[in-house]
PDB file of C-alpha atoms in Angstrom:
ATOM      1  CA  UNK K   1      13.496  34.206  42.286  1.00 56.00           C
ATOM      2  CA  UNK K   2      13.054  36.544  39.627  1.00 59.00           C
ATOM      3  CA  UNK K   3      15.672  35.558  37.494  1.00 58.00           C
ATOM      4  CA  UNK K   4      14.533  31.691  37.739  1.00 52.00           C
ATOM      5  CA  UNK K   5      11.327  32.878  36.988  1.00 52.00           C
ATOM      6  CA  UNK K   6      12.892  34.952  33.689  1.00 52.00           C
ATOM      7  CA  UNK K   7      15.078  31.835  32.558  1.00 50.00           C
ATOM      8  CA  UNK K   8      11.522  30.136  32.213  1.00 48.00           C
ATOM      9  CA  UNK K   9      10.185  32.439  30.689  1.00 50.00           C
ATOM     10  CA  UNK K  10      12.703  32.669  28.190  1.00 47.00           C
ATOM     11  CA  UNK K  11      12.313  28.718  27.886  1.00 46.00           C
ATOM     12  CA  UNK K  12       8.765  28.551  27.902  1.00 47.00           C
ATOM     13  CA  UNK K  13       8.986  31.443  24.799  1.00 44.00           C
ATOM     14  CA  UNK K  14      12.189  29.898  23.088  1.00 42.00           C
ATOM     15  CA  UNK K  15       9.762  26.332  22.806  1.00 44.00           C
ATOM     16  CA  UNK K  16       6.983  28.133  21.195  1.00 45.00           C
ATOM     17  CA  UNK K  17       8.690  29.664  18.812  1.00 44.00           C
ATOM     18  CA  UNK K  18      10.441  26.127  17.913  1.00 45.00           C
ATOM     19  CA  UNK K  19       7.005  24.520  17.991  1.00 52.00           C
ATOM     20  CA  UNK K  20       5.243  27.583  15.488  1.00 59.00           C
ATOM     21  CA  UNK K  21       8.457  27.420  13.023  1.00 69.00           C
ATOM     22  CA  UNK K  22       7.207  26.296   9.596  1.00 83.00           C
ATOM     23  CA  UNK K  23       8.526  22.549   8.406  1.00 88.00           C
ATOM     24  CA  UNK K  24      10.686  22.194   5.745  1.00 92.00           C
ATOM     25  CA  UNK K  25       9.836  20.511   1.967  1.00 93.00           C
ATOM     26  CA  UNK K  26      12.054  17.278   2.104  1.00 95.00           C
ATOM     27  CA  UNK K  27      14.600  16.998  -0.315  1.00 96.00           C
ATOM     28  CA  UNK K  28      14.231  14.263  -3.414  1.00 96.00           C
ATOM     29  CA  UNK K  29      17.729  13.150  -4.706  1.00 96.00           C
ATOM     30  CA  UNK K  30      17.162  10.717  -7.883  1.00 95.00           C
ATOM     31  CA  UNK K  31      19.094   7.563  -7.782  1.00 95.00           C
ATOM     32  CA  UNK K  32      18.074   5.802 -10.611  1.00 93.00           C
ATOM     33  CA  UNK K  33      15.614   4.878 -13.138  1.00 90.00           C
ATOM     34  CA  UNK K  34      15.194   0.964 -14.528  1.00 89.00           C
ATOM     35  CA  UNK K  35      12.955  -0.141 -17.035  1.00 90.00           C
ATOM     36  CA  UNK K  36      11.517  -3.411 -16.172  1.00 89.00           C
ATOM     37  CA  UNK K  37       9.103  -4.001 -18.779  1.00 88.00           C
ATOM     38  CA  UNK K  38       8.132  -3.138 -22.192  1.00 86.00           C
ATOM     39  CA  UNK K  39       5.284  -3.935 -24.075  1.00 85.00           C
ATOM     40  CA  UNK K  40       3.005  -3.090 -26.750  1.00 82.00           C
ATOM     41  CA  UNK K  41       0.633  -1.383 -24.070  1.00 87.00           C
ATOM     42  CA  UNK K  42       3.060   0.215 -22.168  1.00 88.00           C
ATOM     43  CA  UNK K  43       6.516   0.355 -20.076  1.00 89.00           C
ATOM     44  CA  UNK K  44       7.094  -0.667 -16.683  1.00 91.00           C
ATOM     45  CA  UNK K  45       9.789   1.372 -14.747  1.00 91.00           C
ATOM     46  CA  UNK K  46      11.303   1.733 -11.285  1.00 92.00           C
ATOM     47  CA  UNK K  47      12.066   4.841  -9.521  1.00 93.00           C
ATOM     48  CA  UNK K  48      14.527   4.816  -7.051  1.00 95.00           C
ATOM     49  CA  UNK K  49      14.622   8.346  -4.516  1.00 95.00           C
ATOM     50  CA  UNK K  50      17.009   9.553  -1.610  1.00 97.00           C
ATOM     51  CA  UNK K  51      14.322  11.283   0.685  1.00 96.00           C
ATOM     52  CA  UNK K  52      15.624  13.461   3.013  1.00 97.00           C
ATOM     53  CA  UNK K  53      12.919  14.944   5.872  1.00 96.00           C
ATOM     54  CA  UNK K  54      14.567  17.753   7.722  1.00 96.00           C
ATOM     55  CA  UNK K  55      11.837  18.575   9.892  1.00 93.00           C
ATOM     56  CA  UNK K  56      11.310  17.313  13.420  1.00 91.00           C
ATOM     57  CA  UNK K  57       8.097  15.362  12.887  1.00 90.00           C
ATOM     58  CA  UNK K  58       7.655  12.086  10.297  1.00 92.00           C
ATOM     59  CA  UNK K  59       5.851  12.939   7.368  1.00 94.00           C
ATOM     60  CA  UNK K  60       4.109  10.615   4.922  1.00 95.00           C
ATOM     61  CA  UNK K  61       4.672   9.788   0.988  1.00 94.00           C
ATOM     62  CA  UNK K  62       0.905   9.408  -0.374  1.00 94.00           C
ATOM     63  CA  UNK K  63       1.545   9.221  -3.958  1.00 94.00           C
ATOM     64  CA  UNK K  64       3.696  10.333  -7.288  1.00 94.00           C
ATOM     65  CA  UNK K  65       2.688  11.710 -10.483  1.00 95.00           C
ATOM     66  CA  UNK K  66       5.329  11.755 -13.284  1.00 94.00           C
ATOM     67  CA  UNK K  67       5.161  12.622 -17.156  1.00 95.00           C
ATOM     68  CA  UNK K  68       7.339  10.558 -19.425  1.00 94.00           C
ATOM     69  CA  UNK K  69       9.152  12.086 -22.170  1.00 95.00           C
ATOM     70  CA  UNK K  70      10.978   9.469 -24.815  1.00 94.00           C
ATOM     71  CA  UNK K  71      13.850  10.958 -26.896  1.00 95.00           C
ATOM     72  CA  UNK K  72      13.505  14.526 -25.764  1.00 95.00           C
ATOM     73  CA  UNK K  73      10.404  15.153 -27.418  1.00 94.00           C
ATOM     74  CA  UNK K  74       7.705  12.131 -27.584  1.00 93.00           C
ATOM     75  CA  UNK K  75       5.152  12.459 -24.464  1.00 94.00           C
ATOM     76  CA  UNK K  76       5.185   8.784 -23.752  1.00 91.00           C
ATOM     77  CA  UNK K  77       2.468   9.187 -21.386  1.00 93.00           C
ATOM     78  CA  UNK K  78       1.595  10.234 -17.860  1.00 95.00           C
ATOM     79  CA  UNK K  79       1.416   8.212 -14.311  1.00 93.00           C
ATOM     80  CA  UNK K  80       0.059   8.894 -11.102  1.00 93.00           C
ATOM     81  CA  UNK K  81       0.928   5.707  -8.502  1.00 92.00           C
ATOM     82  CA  UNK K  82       0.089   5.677  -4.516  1.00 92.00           C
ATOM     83  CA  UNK K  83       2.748   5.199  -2.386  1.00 88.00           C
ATOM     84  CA  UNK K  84       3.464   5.325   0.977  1.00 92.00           C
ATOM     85  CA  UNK K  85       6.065   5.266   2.821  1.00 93.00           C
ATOM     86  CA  UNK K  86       6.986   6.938   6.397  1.00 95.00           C
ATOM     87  CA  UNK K  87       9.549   9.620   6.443  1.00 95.00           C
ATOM     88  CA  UNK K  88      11.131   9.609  10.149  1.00 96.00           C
ATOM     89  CA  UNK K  89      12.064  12.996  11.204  1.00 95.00           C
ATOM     90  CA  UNK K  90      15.275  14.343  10.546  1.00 97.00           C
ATOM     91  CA  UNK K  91      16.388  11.570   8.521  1.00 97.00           C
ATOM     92  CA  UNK K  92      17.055  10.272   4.675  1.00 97.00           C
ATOM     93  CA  UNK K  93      14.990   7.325   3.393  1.00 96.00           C
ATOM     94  CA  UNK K  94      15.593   5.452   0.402  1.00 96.00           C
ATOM     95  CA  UNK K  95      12.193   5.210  -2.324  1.00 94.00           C
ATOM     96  CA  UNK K  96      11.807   2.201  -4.504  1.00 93.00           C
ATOM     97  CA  UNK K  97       8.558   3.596  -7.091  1.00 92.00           C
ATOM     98  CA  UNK K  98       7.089   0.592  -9.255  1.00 93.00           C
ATOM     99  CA  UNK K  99       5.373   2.491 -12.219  1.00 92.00           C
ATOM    100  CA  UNK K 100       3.269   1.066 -15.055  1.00 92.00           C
ATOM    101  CA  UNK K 101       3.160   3.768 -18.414  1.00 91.00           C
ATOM    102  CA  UNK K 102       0.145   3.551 -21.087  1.00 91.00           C
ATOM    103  CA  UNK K 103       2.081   4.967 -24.345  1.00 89.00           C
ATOM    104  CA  UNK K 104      -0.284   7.848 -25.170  1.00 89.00           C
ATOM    105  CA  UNK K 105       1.040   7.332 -28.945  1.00 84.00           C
ATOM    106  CA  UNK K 106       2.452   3.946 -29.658  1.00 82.00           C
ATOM    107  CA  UNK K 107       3.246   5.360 -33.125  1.00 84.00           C
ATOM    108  CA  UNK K 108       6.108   7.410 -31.631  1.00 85.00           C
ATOM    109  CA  UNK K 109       7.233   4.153 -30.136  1.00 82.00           C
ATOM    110  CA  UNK K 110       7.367   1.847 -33.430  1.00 83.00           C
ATOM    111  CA  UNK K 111       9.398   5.019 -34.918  1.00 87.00           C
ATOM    112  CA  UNK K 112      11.507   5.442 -32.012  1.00 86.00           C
ATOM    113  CA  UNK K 113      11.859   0.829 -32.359  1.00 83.00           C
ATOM    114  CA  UNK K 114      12.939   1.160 -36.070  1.00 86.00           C
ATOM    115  CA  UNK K 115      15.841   3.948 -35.522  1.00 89.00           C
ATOM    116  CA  UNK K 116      17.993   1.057 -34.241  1.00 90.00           C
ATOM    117  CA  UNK K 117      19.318   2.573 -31.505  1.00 94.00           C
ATOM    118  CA  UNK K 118      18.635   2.783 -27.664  1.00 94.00           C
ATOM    119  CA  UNK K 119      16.245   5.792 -26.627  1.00 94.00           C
ATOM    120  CA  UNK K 120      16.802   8.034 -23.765  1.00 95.00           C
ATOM    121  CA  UNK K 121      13.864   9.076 -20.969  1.00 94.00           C
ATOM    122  CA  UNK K 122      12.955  11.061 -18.770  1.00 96.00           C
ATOM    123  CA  UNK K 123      10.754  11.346 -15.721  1.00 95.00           C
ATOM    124  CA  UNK K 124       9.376  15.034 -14.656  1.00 97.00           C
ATOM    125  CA  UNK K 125       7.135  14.300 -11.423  1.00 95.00           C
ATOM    126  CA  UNK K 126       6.217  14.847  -8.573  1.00 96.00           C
ATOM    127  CA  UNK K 127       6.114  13.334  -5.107  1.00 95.00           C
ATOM    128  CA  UNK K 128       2.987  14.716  -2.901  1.00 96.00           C
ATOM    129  CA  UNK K 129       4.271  13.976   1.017  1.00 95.00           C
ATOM    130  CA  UNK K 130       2.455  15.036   4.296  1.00 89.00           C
ATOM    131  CA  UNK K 131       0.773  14.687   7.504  1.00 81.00           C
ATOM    132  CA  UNK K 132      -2.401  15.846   9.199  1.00 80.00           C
ATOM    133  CA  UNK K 133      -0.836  19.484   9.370  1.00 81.00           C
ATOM    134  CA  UNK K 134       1.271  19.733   6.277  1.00 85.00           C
ATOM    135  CA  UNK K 135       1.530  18.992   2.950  1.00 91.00           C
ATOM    136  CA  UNK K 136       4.028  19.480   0.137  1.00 94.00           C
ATOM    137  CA  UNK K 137       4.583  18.321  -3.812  1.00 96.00           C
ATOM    138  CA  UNK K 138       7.913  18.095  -4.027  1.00 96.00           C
ATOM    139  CA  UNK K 139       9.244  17.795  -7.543  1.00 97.00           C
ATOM    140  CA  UNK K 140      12.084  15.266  -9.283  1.00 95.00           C
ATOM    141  CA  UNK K 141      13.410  14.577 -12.554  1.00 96.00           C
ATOM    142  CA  UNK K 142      15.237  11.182 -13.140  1.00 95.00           C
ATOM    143  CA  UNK K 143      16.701  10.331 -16.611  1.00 94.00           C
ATOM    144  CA  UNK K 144      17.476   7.004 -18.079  1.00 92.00           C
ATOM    145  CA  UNK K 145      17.676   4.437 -21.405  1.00 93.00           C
ATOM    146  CA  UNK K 146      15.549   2.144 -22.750  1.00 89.00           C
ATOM    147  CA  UNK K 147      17.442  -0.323 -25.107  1.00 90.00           C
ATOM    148  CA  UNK K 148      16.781  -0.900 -28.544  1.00 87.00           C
ATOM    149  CA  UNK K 149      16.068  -4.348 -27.754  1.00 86.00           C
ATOM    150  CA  UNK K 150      13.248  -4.015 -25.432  1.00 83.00           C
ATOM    151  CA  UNK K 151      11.128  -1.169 -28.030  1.00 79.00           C
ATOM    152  CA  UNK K 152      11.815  -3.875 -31.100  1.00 79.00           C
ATOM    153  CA  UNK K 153      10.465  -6.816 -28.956  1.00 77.00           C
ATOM    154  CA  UNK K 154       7.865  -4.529 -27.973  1.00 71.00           C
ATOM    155  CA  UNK K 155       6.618  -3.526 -31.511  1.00 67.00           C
ATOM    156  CA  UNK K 156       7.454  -7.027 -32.576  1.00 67.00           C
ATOM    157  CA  UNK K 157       4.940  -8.554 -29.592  1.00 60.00           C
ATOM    158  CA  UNK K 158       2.450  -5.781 -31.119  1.00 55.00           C
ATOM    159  CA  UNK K 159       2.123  -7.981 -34.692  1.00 55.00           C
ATOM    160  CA  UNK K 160      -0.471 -10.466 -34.632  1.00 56.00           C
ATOM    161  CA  UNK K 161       1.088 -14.131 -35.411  1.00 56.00           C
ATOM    162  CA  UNK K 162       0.386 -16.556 -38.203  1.00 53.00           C
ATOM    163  CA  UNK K 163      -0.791 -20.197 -36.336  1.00 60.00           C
ATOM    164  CA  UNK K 164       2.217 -22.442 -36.899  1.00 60.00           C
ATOM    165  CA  UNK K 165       4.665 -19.747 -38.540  1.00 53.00           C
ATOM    166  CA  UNK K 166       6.730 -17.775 -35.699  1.00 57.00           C
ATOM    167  CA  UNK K 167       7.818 -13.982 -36.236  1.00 54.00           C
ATOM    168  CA  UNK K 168       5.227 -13.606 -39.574  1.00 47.00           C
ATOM    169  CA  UNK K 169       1.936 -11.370 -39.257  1.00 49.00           C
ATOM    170  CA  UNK K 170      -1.746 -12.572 -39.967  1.00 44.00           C
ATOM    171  CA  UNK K 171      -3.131 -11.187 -42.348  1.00 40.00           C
ATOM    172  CA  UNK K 172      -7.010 -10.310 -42.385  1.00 44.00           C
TER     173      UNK K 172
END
């Protein structure tokens, strides 16, 4: 009787301890970054992340907040975007991030648009996930290209049109 009464002890004392074990920041692997837009106002992008929860309770995306750095050294400008998505315990789920970009200096941009050539990015964010009891910002960095072709037709959309004459400015 005893030694039942030890072996649940031990059990009873082995789940609490389980239960009282801190969780775990999931891991963010970057798969890719896509533009899908450019414009005058801004850049649209995509975000795609490998999410991997290794605790044993689902956790919650709530939202992501990235900077945008053009060519290494232009702040493009700055995001923050809800998004939720479930995170099942002990598994990897796959994050698809739509993101709309105000340029903070569109100057940078109609420089970067006349150096005929494509321009790298990169994203520095983060990804704030959780759940009643815990909460975590859990950093990424995702780099990528936008083409030459989308920042001239960008700065080229940005000059007003003359009525009746395509591709020439008005002028005031």
């Amino acid at each position: 009787m005893r030694a039942l009464l030890g072996a649940c002890l031990a059990a009873c004392l082995s789940v609490l301890l389980l239960a009282c074990e801190k969780p775990s920041p999931p891991k963010l692997t970057p798969v890719s970054g896509r533009v899908t837009s450019v414009s005058i106002t801004g850049i649209g992008l995509e975000v795609t992340l490998d999410a991997q929860n290794p605790n044993g309770i689902a956790i919650t995306t709530r939202s992501m907040a990235g900077k945008i750095t053009l060519d290494g050294k232009y702040h493009a400008g700055d995001v923050t975007t809800a998004t939720t998505v479930k995170l099942p315990a002990n598994k990897s789920t796959r994050l698809t991030i739509p993101m709309t970009v105000q340029w903070k200096d569109i100057g940078s941009v109609i420089t970067l648009a006349a150096s005929n050539r494509n321009v790298p990015y990169r994203i520095d964010g983060t990804v704030a996930i959780g759940s009643e009891s815990i909460n975590f910002d859990v950093p990424f960095a995702i780099d990528g290209v936008v083409t030459h072709a989308e920042l001239v037709q960008a700065t080229a959309n940005s000059i007003p049109k003359i009525p009746g004459i395509p591709g020439l400015p008005v002028l005031p």
